[in-house]
Coordinates of N, CA and C in Angstrom, one line a residue:
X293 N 3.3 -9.1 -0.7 CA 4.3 -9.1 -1.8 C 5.5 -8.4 -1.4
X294 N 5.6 -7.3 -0.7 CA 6.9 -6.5 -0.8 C 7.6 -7.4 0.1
X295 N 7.0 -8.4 1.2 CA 8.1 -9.1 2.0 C 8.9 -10.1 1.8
X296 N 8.8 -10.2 -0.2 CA 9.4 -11.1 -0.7 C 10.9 -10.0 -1.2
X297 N 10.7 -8.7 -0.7 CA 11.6 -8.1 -1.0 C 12.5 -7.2 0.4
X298 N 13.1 -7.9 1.1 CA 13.7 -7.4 2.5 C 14.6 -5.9 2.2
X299 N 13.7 -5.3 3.5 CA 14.1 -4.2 3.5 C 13.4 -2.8 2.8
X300 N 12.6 -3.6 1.8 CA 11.1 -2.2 1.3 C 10.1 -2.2 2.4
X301 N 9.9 -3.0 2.9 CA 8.8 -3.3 3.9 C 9.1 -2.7 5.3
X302 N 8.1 -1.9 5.7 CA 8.1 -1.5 6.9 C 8.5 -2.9 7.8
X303 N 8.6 -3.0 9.3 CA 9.0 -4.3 9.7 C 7.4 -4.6 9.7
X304 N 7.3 -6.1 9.8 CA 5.9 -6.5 9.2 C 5.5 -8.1 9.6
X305 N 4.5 -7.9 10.2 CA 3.9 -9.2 10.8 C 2.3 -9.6 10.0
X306 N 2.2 -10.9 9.6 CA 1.4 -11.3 9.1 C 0.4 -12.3 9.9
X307 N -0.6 -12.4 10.6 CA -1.1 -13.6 11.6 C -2.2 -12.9 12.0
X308 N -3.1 -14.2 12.6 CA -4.5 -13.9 13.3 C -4.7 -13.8 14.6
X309 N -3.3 -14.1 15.1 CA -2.9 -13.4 16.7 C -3.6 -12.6 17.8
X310 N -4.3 -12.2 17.9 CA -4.3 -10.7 18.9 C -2.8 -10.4 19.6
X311 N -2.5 -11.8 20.2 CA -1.3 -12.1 20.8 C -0.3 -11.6 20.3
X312 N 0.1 -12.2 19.6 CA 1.2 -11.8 18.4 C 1.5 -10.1 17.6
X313 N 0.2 -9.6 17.5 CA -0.1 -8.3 17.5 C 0.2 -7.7 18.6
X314 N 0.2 -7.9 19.5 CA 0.4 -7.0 20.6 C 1.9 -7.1 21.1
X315 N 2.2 -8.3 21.0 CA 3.5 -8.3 21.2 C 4.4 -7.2 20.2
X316 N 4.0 -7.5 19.1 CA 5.2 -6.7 17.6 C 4.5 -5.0 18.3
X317 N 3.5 -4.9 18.6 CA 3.2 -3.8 18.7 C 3.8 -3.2 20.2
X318 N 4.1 -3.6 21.3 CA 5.1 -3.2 22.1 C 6.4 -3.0 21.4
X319 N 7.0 -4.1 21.1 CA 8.3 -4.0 20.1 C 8.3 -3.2 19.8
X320 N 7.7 -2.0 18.6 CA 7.8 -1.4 17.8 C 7.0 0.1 18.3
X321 N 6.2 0.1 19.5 CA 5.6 1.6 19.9 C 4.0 1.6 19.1
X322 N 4.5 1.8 18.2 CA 3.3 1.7 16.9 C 3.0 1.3 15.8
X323 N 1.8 0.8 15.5 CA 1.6 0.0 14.5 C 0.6 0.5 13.9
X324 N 0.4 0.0 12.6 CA -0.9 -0.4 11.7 C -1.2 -1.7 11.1
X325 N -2.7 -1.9 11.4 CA -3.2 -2.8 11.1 C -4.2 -2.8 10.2
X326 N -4.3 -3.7 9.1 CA -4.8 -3.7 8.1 C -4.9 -5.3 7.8
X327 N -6.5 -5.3 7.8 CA -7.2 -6.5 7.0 C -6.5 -7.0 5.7
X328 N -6.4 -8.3 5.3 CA -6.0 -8.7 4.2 C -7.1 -9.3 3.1
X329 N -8.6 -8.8 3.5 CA -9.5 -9.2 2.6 C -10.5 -8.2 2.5
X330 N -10.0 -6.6 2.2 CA -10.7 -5.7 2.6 C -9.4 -4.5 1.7
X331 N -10.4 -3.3 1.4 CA -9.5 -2.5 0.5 C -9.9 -1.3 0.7
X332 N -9.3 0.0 -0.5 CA -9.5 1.2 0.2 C -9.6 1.7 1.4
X333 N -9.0 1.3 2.2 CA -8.7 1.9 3.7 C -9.5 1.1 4.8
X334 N -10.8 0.3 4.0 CA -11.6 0.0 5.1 C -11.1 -0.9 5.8
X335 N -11.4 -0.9 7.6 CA -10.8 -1.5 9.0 C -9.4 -1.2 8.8
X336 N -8.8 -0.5 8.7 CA -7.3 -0.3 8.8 C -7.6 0.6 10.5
X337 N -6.5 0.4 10.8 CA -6.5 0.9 12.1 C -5.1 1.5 12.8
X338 N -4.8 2.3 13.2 CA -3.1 2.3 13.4 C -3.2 2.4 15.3
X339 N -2.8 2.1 16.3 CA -2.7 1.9 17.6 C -0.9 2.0 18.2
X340 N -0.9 2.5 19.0 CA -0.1 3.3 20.2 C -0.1 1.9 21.4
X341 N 1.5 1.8 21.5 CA 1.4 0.5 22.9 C 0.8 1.0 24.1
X342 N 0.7 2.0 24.3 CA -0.3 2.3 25.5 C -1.6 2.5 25.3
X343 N -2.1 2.2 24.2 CA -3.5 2.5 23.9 C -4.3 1.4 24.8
X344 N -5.2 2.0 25.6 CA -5.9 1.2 26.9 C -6.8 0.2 26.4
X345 N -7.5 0.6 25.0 CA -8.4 -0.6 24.1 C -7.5 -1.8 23.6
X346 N -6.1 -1.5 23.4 CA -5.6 -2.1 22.1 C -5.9 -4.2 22.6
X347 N -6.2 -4.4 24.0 CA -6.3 -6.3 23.6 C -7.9 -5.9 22.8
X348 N -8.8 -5.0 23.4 CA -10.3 -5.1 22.1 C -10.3 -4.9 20.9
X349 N -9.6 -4.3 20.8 CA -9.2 -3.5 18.8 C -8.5 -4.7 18.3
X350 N -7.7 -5.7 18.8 CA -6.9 -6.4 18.1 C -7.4 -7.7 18.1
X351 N -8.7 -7.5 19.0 CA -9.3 -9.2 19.4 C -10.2 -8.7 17.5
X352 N -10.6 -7.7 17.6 CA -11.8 -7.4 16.8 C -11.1 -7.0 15.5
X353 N -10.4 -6.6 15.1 CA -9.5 -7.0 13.8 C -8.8 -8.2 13.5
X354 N -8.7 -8.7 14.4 CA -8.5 -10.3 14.0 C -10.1 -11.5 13.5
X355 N -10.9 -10.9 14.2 CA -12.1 -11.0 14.7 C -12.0 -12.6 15.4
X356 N -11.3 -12.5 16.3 CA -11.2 -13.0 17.9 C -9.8 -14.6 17.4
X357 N -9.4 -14.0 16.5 CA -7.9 -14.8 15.9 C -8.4 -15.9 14.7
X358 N -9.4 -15.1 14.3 CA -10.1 -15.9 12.4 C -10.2 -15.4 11.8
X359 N -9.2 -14.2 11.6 CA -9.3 -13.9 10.0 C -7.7 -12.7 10.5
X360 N -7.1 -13.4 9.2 CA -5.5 -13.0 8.9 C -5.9 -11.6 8.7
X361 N -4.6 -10.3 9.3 CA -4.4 -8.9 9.4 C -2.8 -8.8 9.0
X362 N -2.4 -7.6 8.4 CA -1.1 -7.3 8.2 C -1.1 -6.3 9.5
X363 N 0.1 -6.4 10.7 CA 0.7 -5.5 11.0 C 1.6 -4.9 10.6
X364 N 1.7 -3.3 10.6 CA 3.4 -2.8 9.9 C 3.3 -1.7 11.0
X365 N 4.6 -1.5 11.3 CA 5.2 -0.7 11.5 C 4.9 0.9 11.4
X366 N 4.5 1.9 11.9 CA 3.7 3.1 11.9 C 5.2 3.9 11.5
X367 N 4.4 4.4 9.8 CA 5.8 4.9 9.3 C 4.9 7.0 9.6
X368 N 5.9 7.5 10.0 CA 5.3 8.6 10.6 C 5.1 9.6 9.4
X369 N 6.1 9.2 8.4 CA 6.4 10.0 7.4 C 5.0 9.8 6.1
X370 N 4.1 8.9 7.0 CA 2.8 9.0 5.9 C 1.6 9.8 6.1
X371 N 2.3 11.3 7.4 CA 1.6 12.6 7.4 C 1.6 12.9 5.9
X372 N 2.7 13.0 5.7 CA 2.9 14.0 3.9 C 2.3 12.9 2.9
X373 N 1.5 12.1 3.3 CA 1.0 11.2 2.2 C 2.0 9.8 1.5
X374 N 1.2 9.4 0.9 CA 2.0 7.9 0.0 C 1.9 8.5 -1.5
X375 N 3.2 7.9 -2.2 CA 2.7 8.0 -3.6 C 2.4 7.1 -3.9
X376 N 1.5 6.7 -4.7 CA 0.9 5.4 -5.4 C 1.2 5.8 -6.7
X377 N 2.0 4.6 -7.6 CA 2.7 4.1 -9.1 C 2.2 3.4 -9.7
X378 N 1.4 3.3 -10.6 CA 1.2 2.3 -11.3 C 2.2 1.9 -12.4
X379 N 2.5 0.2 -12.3 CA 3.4 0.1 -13.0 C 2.6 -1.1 -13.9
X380 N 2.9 -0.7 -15.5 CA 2.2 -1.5 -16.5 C 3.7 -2.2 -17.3
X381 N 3.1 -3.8 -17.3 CA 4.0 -4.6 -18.2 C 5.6 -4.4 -17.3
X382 N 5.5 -4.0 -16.0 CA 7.1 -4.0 -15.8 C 7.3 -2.6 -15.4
X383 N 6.8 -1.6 -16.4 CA 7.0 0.0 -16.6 C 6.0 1.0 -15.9
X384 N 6.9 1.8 -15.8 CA 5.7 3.0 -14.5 C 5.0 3.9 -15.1
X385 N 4.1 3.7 -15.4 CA 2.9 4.2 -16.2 C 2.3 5.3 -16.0
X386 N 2.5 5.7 -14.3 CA 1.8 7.0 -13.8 C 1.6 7.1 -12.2
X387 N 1.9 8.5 -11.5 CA 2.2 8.5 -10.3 C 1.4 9.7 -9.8
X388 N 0.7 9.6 -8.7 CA 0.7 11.2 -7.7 C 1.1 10.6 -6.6
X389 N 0.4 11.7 -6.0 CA 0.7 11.8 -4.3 C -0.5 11.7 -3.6
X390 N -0.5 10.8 -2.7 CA -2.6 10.2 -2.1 C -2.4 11.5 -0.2
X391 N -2.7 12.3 -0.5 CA -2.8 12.9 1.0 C -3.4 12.3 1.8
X392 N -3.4 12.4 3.1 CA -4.4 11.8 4.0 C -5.5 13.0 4.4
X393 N -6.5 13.4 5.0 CA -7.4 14.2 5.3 C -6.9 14.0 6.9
X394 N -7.1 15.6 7.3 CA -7.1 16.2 8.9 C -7.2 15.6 9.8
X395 N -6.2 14.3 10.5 CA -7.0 14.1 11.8 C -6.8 12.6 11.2
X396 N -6.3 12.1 10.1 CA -6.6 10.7 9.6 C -5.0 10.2 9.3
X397 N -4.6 9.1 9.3 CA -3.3 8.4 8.5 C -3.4 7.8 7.0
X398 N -4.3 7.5 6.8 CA -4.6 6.7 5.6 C -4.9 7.5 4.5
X399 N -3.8 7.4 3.7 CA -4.0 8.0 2.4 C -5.0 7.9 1.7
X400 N -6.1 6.9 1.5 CA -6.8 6.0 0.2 C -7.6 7.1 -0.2
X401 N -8.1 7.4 -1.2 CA -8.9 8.8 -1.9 C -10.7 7.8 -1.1
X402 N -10.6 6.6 -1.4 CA -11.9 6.7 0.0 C -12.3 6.5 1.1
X403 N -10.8 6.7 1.7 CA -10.9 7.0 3.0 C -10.9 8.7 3.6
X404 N -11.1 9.7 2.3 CA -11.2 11.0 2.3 C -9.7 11.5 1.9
X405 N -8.7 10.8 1.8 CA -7.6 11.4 0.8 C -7.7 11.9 -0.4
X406 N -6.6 12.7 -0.3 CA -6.9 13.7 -1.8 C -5.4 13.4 -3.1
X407 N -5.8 13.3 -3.8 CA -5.0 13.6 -5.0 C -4.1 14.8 -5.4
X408 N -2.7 14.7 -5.3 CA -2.0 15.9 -5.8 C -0.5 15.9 -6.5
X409 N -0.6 16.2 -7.7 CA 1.1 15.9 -8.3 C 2.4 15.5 -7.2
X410 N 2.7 15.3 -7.7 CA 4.4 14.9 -7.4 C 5.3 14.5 -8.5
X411 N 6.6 14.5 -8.0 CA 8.1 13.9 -8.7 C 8.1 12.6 -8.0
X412 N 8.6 11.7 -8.9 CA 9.0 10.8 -8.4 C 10.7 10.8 -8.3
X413 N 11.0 10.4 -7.0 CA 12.8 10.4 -7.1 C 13.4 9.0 -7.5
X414 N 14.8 9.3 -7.4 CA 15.9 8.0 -8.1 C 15.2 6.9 -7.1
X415 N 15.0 7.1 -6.1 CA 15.0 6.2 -5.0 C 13.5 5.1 -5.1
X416 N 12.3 6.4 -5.6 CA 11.0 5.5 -5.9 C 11.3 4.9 -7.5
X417 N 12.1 5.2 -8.1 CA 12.3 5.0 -9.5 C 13.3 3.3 -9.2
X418 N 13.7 3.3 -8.3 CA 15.1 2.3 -7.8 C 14.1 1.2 -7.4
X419 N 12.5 1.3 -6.1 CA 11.8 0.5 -5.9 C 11.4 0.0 -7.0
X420 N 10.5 0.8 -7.9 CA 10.2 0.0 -8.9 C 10.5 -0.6 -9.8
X421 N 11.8 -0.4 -10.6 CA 12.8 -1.4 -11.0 C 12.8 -2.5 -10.5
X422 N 13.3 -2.5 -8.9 CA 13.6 -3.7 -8.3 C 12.4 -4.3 -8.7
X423 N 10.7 -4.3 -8.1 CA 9.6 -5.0 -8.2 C 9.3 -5.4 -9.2
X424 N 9.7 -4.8 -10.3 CA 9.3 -5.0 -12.1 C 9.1 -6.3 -12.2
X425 N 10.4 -6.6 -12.6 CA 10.7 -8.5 -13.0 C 10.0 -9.6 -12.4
X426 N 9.8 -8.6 -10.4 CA 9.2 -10.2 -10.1 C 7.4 -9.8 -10.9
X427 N 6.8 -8.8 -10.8 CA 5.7 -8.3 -11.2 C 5.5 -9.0 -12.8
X428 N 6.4 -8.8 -13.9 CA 6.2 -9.7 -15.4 C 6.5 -11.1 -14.7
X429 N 7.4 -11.6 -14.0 CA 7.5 -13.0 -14.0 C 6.1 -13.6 -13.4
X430 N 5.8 -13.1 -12.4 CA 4.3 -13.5 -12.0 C 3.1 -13.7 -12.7
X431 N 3.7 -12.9 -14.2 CA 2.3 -12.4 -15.3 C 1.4 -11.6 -14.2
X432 N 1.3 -10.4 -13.6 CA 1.2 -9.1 -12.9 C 1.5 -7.9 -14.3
X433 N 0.3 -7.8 -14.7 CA 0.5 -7.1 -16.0 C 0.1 -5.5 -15.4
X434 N -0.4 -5.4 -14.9 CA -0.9 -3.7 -13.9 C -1.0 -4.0 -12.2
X435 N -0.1 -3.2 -11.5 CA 0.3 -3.0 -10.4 C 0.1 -1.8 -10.0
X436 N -0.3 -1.8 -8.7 CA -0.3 -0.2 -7.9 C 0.8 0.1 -6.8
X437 N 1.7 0.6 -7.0 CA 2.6 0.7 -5.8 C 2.9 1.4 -4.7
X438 N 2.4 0.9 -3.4 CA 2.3 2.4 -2.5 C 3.5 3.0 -1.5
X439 N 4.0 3.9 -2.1 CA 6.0 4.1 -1.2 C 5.8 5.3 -0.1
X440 N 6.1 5.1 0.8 CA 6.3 6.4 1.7 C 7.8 5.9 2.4
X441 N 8.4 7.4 2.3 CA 9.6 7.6 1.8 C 10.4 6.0 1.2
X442 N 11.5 5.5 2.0 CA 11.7 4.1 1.4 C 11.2 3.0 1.4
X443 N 10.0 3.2 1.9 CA 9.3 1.6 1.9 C 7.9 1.7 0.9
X444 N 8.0 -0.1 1.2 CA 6.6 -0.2 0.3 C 5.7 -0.8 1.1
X445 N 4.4 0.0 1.3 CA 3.3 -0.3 2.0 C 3.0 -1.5 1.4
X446 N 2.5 -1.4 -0.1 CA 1.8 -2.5 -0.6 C 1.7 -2.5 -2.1
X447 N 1.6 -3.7 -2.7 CA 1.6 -3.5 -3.9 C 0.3 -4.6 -4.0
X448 N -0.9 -3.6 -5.0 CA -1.7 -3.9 -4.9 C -2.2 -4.3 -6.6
X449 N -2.4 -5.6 -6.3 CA -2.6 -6.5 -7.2 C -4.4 -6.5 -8.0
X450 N -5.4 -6.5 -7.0 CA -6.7 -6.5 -7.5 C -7.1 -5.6 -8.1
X451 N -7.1 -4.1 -7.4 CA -7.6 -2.8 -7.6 C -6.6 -2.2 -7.9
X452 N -5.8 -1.7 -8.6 CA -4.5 -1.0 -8.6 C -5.4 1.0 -9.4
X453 N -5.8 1.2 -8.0 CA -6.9 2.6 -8.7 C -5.5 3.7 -8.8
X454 N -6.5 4.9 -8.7 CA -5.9 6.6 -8.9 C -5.6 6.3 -11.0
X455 N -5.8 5.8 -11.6 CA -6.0 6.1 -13.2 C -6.2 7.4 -13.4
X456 N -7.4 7.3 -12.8 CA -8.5 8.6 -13.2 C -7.8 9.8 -12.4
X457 N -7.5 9.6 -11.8 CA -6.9 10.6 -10.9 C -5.2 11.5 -11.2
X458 N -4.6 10.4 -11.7 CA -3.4 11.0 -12.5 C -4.1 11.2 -13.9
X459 N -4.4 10.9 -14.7 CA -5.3 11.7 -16.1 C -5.8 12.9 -15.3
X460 N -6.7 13.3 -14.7 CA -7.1 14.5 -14.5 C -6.0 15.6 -13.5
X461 N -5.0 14.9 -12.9 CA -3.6 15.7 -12.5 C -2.9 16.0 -13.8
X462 N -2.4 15.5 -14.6 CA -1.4 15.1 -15.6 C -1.8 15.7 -17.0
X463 N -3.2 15.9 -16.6 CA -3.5 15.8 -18.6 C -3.3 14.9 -19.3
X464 N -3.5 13.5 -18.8 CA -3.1 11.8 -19.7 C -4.4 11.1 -19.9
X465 N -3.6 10.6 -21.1 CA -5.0 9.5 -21.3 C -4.2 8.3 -21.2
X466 N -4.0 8.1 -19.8 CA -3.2 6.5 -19.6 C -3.8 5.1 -19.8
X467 N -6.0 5.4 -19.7 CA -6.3 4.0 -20.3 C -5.7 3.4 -21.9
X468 N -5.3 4.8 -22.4 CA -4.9 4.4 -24.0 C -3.9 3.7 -23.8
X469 N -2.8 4.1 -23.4 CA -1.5 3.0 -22.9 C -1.7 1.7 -22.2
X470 N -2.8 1.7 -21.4 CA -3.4 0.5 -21.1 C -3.5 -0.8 -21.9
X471 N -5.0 0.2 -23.0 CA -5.6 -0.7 -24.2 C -4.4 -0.9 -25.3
X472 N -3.7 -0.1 -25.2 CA -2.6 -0.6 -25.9 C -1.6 -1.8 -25.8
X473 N -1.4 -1.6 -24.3 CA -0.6 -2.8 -23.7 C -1.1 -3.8 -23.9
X474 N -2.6 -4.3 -23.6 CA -3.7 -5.3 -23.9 C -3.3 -5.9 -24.8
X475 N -3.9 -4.9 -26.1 CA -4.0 -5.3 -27.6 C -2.4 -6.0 -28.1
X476 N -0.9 -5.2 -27.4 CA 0.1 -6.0 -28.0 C 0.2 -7.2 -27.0
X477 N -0.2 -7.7 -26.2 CA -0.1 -8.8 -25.6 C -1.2 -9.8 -26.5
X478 N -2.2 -9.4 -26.9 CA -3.1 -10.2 -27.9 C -2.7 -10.8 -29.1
X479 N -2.0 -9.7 -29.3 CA -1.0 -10.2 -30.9 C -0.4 -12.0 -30.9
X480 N 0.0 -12.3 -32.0 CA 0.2 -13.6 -32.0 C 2.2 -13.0 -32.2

């Protein structure tokens, strides 16, 4: 979804390639690769152009060029973590900061990332404006949005988690704004 938006997106390749993967991944030094039928962090992988496995890692995340992977671009700046936003009806409902654990890239709280306040700036405030409209036009009624510094990893449509996680940062009870949102969409 964010690559319907040029320029939020790390640079970004979509295909079952190994080929193709390895190519963008010379191009670019480093990459991450991540399954498109799989969540919370699981098979995500991030690889180095000289990494000596990378034709086995990319035959086997593709699983030998049958089943579609996102490549992106290895944004370095997702030491300091991702913020993940949930945006409800359009509007930003609630935000932290997803850390990664010692020795790992991946933010996801189960891939051993942790939860911790943040500000959100003009600039993450500017992303999700932009995404809003296509998000209600779609009927995309709850969204998760994942930004490190100006890009968007992903906006995650199935699972859009950390709820529970900003209520117990925040002191919110954001399912109420939820069930609320619900119930005025129910209305006649």
């Amino acid at each position: 979804m964010p690559l319907h938006f040029p320029g939020l997106a790390p640079e970004s390749l979509v295909t079952r390639s190994p080929e193709e993967l390895d190519f963008f991944l010379q191009r670019t030094g480093r990459i991450v690769v991540k399954p498109l039928t799989d969540c919370s962090g699981r098979g995500i992988i991030a690889l180095d152009r000289d990494e000596p496995d990378r034709h086995l890692l990319l035959r086997q995340a593709t699983a030998g060029g049958s089943r579609f992977v996102q490549g992106q671009r290895f944004l370095p700046e997702i030491e300091g973590g991702d913020k993940r936003v949930l945006l409800l009806g359009g509007k930003i409902l609630g935000w932290i900061r997803r850390v990664p654990k010692a020795g790992d890239f991946r933010s996801n709280v189960n891939a051993g990332g942790r939860c911790v306040p943040c500000e959100l700036s003009a600039g993450d405030r500017d992303i999700c404006a932009r995404l809003a409209p296509w998000l209600v036009r779609e009927g995309i009624h709850l969204a998760g949005v994942d930004i490190v510094g100006s890009h968007v990893l992903e906006v995650n449509i199935t699972s859009p988690s950390c709820l529970r996680e900003m209520n117990d940062l925040g002191n919110e009870r954001l399912e109420e704004k939820v069930i609320d949102y619900v119930e005025g969409c129910c209305r006649p």
